[in-house]
CSV table of C-alpha atoms and ligand atoms in Angstrom, one decimal:
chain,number,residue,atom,x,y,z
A,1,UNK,CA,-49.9,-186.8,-105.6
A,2,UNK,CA,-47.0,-185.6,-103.9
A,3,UNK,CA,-44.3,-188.8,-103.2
A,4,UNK,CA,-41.0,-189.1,-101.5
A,5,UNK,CA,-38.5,-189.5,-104.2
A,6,UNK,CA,-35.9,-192.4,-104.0
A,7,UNK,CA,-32.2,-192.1,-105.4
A,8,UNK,CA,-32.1,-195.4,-107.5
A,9,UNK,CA,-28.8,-195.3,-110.1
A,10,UNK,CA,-26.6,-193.5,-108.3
A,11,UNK,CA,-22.7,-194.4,-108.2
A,12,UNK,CA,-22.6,-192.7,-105.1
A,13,UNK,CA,-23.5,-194.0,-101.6
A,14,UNK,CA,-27.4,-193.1,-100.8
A,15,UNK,CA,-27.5,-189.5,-99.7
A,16,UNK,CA,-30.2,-186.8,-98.9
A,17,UNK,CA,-32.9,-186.9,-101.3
A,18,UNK,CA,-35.8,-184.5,-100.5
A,19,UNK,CA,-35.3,-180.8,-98.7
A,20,UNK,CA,-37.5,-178.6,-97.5
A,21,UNK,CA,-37.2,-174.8,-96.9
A,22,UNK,CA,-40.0,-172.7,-95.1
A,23,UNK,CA,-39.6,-168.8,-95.4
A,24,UNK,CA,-38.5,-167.3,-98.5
A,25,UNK,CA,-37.6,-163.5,-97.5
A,26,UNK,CA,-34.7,-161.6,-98.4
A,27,UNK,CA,-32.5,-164.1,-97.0
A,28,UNK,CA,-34.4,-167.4,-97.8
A,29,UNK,CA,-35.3,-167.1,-101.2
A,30,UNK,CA,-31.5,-166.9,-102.0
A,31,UNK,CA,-30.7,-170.1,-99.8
A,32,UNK,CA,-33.3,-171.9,-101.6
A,33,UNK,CA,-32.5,-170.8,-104.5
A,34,UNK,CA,-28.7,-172.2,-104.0
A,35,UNK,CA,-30.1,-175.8,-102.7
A,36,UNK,CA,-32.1,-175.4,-106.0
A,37,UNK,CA,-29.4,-175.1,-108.5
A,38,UNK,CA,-27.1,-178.0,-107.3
A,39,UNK,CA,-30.0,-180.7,-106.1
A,40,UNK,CA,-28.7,-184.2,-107.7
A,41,UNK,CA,-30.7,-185.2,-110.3
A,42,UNK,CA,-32.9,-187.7,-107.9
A,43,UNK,CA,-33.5,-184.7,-105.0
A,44,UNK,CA,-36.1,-182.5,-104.6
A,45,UNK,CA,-36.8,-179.4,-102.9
A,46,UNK,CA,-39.9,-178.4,-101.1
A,47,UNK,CA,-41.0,-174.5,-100.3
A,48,UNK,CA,-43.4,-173.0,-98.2
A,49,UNK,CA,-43.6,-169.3,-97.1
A,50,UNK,CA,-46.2,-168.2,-95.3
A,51,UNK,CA,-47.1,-165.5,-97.9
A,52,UNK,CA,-48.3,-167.4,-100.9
A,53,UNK,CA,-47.2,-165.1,-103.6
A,54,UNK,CA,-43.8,-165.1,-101.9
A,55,UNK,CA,-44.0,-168.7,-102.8
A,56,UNK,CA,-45.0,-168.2,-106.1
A,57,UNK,CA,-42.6,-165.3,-107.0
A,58,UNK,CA,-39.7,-167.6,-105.9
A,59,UNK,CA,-40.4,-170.8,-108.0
A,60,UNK,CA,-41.2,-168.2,-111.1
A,61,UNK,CA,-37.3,-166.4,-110.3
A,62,UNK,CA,-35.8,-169.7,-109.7
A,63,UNK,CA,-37.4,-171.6,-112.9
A,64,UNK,CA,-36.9,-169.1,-114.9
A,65,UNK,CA,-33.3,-168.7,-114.4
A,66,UNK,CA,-32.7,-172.2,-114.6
A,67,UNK,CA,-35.0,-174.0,-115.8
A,68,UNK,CA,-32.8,-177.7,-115.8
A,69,UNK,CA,-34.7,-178.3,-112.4
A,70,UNK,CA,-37.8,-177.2,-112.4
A,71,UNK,CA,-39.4,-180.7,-112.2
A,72,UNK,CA,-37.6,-181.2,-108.8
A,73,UNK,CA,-39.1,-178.0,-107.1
A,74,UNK,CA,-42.4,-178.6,-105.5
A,75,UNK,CA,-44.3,-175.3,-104.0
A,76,UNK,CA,-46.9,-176.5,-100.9
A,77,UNK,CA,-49.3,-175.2,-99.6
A,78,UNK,CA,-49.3,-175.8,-95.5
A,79,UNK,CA,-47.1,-177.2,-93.2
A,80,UNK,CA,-49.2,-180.5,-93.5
A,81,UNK,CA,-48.1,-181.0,-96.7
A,82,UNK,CA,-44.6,-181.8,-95.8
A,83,UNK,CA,-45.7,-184.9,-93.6
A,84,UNK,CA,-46.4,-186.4,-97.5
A,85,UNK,CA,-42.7,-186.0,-98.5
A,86,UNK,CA,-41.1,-186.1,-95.2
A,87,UNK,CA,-37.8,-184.1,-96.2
A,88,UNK,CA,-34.8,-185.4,-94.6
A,89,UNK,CA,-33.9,-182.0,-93.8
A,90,UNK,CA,-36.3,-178.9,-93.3
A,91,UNK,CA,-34.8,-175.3,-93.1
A,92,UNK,CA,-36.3,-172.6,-91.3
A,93,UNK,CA,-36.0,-168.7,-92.5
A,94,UNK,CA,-38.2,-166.9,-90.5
A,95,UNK,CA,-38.3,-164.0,-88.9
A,96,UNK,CA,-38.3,-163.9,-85.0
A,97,UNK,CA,-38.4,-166.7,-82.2
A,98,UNK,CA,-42.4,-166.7,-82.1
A,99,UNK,CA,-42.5,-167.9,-85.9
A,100,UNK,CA,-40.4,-170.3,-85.6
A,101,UNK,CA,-41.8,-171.9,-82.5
A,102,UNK,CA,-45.5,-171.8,-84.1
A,103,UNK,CA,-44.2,-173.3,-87.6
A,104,UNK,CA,-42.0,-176.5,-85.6
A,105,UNK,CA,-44.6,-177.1,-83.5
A,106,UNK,CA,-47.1,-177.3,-86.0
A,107,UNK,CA,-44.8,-179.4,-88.0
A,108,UNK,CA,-44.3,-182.1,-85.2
A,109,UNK,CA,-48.0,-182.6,-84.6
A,110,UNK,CA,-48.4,-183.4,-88.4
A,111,UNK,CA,-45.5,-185.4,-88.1
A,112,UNK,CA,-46.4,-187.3,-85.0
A,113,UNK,CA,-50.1,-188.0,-86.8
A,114,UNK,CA,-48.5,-189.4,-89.5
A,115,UNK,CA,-45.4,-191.4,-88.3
A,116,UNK,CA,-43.5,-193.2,-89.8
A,117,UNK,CA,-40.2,-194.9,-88.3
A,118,UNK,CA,-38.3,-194.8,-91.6
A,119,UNK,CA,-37.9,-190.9,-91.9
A,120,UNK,CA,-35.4,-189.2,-89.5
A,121,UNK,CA,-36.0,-185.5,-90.5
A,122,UNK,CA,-34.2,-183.0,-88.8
A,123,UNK,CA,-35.2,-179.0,-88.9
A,124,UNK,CA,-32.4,-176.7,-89.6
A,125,UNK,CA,-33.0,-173.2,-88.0
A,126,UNK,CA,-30.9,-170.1,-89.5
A,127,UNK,CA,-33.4,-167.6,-88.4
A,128,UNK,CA,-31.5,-165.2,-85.2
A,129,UNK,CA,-33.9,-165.7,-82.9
A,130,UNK,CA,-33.3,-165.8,-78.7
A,131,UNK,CA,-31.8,-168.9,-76.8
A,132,UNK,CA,-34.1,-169.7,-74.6
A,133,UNK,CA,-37.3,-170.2,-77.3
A,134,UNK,CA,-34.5,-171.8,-79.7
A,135,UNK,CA,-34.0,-174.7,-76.6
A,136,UNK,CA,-37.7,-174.5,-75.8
A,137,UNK,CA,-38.2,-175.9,-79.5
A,138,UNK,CA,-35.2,-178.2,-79.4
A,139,UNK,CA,-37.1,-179.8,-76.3
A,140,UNK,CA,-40.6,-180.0,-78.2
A,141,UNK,CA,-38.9,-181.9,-80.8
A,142,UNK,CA,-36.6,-184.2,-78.9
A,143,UNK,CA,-39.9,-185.2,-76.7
A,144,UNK,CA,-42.4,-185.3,-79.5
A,145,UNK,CA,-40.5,-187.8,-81.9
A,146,UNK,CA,-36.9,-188.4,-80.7
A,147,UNK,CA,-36.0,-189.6,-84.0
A,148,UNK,CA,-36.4,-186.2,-85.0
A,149,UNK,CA,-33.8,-183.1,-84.7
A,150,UNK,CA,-33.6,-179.5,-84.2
A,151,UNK,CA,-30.5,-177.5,-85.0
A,152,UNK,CA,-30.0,-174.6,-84.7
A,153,UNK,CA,-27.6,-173.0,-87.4
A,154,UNK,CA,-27.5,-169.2,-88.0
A,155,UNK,CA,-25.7,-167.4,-90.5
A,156,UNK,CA,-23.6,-164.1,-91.1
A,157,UNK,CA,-23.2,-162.8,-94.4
A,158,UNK,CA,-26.1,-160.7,-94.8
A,159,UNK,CA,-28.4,-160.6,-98.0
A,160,UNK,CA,-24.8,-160.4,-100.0
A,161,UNK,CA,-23.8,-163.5,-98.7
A,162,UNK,CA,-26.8,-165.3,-99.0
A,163,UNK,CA,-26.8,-164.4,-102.9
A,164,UNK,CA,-23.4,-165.3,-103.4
A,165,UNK,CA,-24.0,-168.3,-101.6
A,166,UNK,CA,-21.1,-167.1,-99.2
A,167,UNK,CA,-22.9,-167.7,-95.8
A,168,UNK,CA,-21.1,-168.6,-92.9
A,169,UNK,CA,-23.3,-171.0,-90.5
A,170,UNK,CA,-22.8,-171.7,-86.9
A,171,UNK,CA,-23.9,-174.5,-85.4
A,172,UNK,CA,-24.4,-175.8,-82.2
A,173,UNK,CA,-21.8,-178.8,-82.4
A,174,UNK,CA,-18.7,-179.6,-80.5
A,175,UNK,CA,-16.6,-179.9,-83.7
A,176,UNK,CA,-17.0,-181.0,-87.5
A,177,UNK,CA,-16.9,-184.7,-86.7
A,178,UNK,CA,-20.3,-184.1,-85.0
A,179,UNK,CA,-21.9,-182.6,-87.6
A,180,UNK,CA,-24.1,-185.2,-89.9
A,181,UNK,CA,-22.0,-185.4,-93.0
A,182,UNK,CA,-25.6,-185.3,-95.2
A,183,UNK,CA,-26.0,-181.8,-93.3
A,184,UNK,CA,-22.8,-180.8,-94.3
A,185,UNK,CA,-23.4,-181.1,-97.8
A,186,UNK,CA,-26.7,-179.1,-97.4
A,187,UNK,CA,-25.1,-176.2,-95.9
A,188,UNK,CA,-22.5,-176.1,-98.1
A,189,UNK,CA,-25.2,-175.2,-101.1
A,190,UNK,CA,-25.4,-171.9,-99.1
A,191,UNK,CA,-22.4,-171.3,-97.6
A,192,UNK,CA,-18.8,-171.6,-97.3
A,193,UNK,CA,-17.9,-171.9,-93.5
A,194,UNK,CA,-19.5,-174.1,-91.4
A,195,UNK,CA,-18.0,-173.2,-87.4
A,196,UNK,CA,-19.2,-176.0,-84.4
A,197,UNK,CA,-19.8,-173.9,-81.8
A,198,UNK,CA,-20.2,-176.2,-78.7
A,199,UNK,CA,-21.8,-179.4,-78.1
A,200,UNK,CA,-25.3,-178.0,-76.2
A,201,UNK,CA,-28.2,-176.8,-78.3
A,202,UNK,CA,-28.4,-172.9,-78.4
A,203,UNK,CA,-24.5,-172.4,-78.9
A,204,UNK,CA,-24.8,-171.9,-82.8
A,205,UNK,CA,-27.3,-168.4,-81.8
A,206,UNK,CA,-25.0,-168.1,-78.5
A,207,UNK,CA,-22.2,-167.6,-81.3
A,208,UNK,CA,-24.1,-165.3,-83.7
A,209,UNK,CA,-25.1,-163.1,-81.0
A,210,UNK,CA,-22.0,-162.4,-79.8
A,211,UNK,CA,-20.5,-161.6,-82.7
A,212,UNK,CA,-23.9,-159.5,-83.9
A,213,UNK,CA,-23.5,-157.6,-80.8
A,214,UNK,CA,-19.2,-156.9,-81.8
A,215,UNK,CA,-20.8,-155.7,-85.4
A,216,UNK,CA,-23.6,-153.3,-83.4
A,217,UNK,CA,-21.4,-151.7,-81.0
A,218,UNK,CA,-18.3,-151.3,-83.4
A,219,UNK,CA,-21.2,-149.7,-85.8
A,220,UNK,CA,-22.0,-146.8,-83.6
A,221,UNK,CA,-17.9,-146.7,-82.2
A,222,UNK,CA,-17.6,-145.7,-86.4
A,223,UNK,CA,-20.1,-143.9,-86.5
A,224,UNK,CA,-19.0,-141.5,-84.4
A,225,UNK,CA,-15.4,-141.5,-84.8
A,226,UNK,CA,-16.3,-140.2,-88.2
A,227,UNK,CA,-18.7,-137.9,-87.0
A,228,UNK,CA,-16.1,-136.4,-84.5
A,229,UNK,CA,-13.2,-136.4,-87.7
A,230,UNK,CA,-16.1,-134.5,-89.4
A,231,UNK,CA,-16.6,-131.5,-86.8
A,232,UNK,CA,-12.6,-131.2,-87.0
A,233,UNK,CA,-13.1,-130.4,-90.5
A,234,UNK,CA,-11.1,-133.6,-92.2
A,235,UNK,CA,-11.7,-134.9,-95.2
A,236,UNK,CA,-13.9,-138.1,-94.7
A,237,UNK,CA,-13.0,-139.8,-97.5
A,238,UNK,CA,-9.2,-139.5,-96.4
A,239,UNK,CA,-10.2,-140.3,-93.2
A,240,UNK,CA,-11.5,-143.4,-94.2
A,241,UNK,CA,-8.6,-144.1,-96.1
A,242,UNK,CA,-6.6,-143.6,-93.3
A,243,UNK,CA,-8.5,-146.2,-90.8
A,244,UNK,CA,-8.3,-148.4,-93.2
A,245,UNK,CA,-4.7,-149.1,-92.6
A,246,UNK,CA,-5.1,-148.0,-88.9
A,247,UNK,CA,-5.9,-149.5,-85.8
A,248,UNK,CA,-9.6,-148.3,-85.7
A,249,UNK,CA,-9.7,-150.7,-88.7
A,250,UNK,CA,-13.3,-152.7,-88.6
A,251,UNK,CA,-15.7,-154.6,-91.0
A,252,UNK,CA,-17.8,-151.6,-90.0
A,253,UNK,CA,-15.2,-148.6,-91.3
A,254,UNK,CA,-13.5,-151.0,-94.0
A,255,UNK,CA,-15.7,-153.4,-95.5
A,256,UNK,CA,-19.1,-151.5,-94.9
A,257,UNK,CA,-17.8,-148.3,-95.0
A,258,UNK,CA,-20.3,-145.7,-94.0
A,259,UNK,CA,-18.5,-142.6,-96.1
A,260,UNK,CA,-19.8,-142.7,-99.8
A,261,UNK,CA,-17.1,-142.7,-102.6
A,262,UNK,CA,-14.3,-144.4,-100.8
A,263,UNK,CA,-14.6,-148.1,-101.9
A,264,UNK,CA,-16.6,-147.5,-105.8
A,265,UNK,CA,-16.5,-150.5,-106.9
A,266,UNK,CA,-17.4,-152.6,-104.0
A,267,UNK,CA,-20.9,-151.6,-104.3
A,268,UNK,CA,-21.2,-150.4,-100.8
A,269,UNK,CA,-24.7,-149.5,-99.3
A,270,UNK,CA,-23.6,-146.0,-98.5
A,271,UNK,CA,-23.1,-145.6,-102.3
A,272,UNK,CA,-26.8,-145.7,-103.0
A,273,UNK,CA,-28.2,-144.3,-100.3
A,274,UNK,CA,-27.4,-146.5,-97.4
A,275,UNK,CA,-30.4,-148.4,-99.5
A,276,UNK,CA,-30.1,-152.9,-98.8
A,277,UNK,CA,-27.5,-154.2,-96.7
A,278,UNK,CA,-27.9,-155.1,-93.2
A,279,UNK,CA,-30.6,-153.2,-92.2
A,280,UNK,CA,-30.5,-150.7,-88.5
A,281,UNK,CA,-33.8,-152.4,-87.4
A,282,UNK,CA,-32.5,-156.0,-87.7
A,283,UNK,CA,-29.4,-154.6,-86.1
A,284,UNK,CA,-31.5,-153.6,-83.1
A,285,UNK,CA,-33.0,-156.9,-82.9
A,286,UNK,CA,-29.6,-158.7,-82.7
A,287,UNK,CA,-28.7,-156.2,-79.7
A,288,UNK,CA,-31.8,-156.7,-78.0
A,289,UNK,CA,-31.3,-160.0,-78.7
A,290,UNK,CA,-28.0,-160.5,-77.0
A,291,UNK,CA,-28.5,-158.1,-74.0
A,292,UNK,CA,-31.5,-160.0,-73.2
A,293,UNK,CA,-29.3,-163.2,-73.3
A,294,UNK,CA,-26.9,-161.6,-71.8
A,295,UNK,CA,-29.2,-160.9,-68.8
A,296,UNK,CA,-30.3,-164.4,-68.6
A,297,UNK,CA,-26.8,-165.3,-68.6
A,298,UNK,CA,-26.0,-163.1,-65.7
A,299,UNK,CA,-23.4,-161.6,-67.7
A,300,UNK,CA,-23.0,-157.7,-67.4
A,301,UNK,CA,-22.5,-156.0,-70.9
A,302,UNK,CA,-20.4,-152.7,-70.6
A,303,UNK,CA,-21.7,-151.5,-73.7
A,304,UNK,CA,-25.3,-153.2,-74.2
A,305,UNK,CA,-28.0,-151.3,-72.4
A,306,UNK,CA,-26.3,-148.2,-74.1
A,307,UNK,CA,-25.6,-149.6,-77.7
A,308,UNK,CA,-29.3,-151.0,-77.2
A,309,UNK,CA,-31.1,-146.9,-76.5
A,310,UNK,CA,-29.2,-146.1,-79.3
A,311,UNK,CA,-30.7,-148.2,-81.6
A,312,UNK,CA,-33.8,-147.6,-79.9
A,313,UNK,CA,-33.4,-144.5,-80.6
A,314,UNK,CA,-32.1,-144.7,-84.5
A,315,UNK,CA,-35.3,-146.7,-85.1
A,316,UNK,CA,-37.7,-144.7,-84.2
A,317,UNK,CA,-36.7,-143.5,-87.4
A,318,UNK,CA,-38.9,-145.1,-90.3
A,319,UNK,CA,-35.7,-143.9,-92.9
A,320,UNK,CA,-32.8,-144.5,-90.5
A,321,UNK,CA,-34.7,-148.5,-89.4
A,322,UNK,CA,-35.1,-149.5,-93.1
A,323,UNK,CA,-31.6,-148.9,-94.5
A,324,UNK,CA,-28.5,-150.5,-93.9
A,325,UNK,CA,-26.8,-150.6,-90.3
A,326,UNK,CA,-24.1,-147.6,-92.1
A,327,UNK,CA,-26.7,-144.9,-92.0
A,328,UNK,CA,-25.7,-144.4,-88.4
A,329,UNK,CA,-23.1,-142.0,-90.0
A,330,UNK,CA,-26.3,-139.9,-91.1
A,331,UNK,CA,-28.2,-140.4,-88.1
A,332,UNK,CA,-25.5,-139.2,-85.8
A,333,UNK,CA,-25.0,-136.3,-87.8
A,334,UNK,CA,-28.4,-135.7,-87.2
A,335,UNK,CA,-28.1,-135.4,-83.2
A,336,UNK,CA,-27.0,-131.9,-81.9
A,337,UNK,CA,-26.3,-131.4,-78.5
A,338,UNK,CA,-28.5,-128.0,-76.5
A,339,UNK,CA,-27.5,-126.3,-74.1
A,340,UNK,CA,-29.0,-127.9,-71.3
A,341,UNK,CA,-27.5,-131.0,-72.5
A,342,UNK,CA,-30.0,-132.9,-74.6
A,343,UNK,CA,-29.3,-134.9,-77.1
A,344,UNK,CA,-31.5,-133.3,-80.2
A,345,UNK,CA,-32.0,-134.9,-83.5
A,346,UNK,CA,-32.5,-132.0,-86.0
A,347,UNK,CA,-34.3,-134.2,-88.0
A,348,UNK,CA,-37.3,-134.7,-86.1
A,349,UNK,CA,-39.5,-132.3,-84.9
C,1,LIG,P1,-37.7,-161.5,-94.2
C,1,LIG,O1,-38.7,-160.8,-93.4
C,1,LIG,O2,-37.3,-160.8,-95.5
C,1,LIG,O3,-38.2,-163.0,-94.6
C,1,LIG,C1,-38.9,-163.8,-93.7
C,1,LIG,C2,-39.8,-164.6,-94.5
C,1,LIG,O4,-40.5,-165.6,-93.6
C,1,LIG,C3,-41.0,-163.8,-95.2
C,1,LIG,O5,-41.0,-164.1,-96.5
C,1,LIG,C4,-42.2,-164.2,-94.4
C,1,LIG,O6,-43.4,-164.2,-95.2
C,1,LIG,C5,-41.8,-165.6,-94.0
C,1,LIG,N1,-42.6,-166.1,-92.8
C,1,LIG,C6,-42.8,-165.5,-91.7
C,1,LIG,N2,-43.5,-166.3,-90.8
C,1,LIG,C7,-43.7,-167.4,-91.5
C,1,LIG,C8,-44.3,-168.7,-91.1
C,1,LIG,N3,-45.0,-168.8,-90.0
C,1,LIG,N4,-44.3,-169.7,-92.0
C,1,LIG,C9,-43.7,-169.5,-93.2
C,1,LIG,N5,-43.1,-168.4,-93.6
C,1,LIG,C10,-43.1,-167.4,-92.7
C,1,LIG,O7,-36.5,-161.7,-93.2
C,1,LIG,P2,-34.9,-162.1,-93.6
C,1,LIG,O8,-34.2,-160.8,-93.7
C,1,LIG,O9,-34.9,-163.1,-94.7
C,1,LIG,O10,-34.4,-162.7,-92.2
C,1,LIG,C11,-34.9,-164.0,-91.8
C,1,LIG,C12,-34.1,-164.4,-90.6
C,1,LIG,O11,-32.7,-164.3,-90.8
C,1,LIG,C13,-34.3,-163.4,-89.4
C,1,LIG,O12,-34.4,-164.1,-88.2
C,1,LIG,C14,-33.1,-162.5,-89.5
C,1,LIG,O13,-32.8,-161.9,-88.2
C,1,LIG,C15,-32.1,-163.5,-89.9
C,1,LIG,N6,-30.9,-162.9,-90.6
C,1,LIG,C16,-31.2,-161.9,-91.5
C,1,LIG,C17,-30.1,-161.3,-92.2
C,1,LIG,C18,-30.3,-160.2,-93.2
C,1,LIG,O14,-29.3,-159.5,-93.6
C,1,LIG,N7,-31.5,-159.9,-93.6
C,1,LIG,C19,-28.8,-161.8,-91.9
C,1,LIG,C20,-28.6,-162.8,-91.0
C,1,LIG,C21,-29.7,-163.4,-90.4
């Protein structure tokens, strides 16, 4: 039988016991796995993903690596289950705005069937998903069981980040006094930086979107400013080189640098194919993302409904969508431009 664990000999005051984290993925299953490794003896962790041998393939990586807390992890099976061990905190990993809606929801009608006044949980969303559904579920919550919260608190980082337990998370608080000092030491499993970004719900995505749109737009900008130094004839690599110290300088033409055999020993995407990374299709939904905010916002984007066709476009591509956002290089040099105008990509037919 599944029981909520209490903390009983500790020297320290009574923190967090029992976790939760739903959606093990490329990003999740790292994040869980950093919870994992530094639980106190007295937590535990619960995991769920939808796809049960996701859920299974976790504990076996996670156990077998370290196997000092294996007793403290606990796979379930549904959402219901987690109304038995009522974590103080539940994470969400999940892929768009509709899964995370459908797996909150369902939680607070388990919840609410089983209530009990002594547990305060409150879900911690890190999925990029839109504003609006983000606040829609931050209302469900707040009106189903008001004892209850729903944060939401994206990361940047990447898959990299998320292994090296180097995420930065954004939150939507006014400043670091706001933030429950119990959540703080969750997050801190996973990350390093933990930025408020305004006291309303929604400002932690509002944040993340922002700076996802910066990363998409200054993408393509490197893209083709090395596609241009290409059809002068330079050498890339010295070209890069060059940037570097210059002032086209970005994370996108320094850091994730799209021209292979500049940066060896950084293990750079472009350096195996453009294979892992941060991948052009979940680029395209960041940009969709934030132009659709922006809409909403009634702010005009200079750059978004063109940055946006562009990844439209580069995704149409099964081989450009499913590698890393610095295969734009390749897919640039793929366009040619006819005579009447039109853009071609030589790669299609
Ligand atoms: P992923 O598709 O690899 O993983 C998502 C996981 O969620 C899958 O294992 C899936 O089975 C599970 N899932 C889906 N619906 C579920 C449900 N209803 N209940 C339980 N589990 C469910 O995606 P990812 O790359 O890990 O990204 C997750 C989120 O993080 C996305 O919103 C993404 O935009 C965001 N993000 C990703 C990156 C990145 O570099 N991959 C970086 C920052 C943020």
């Amino acid at each position: 039988m599944l029981r909520r664990s209490v903390r009983q000999f500790s020297t320290k005051p009574a923190l967090l016991t029992n976790y939760g984290f739903v959606g093990l993925g490329l990003m999740g299953q790292h994040m869980a796995r950093h919870i994992y490794n530094k639980l106190e003896p007295a937590d535990k962790l619960y995991v769920l993903d939808v796809n049960p041998q996701q859920t299974k393939k976790f504990v076996e990586n996670v156990t077998s690596q370290n196997a000092a807390n294996a007793d403290q992890l606990i796979p379930l099976d549904t959402l219901k289950d987690f109304t038995k061990v009522q974590p103080d905190f539940i994470s969400t990993m999940v892929p768009e705005g509709a899964h995370v809606k459908s797996v909150i929801t369902e939680l607070v009608g388990h919840f609410k069937e089983n209530y009990n006044p002594n547990i305060k949980t409150t879900f911690v969303d890190s999925s990029t998903i839109d504003i609006p559904t983000s606040r829609e579920v931050h209302e469900l919550v707040k009106e189903s069981i008001p004892e209850f919260d729903f944060i939401d608190a994206p990361v940047s980082g990447g898959v990299a980040g998320a292994r090296k337990g180097t995420l930065s998370f954004m939150l939507s608080r006014d400043t670091h006094a706001d933030i429950d000092p119990k959540l703080t030491i969750l997050l801190n499993k996973m990350g390093i930086n933990i930025f408020p970004c305004g006291a309303r719900h929604g400002t932690g995505l509002a944040a993340k979107l922002a700076n996802n749109y910066l990363l998409a737009i200054t993408n393509i900008a490197v893209a083709d400013s090395f596609q241009l130094a290409n059809s002068f004839g330079l050498n890339l690599q010295n070209y890069a080189k060059l940037v570097a110290v210059s002032t086209g300088k970005s994370w996108a033409s320094v850091d994730n640098c799209p021209i292979p055999g500049v940066y060896p020993d950084n293990n750079l995407p472009c350096d195996v194919n453009y294979e892992g990374g941060f991948v052009t299709k979940l680029t395209r939904k960041d940009v969709v993302l934030a132009v659709e905010s922006a809409k909403a916002n009634d702010r005009f984007l200079m750059l978004g409904d063109i940055g946006r066709y562009w990844y439209d476009k580069a995704c149409e591509r099964p081989d450009i969508a499913t590698r890393d956002l610095s295969v734009l290089f390749e897919f640039l040099g793929d366009l040619k431009q006819a005579e009447n105008g039109d853009v071609i990509d030589v790669k299609r037919k």
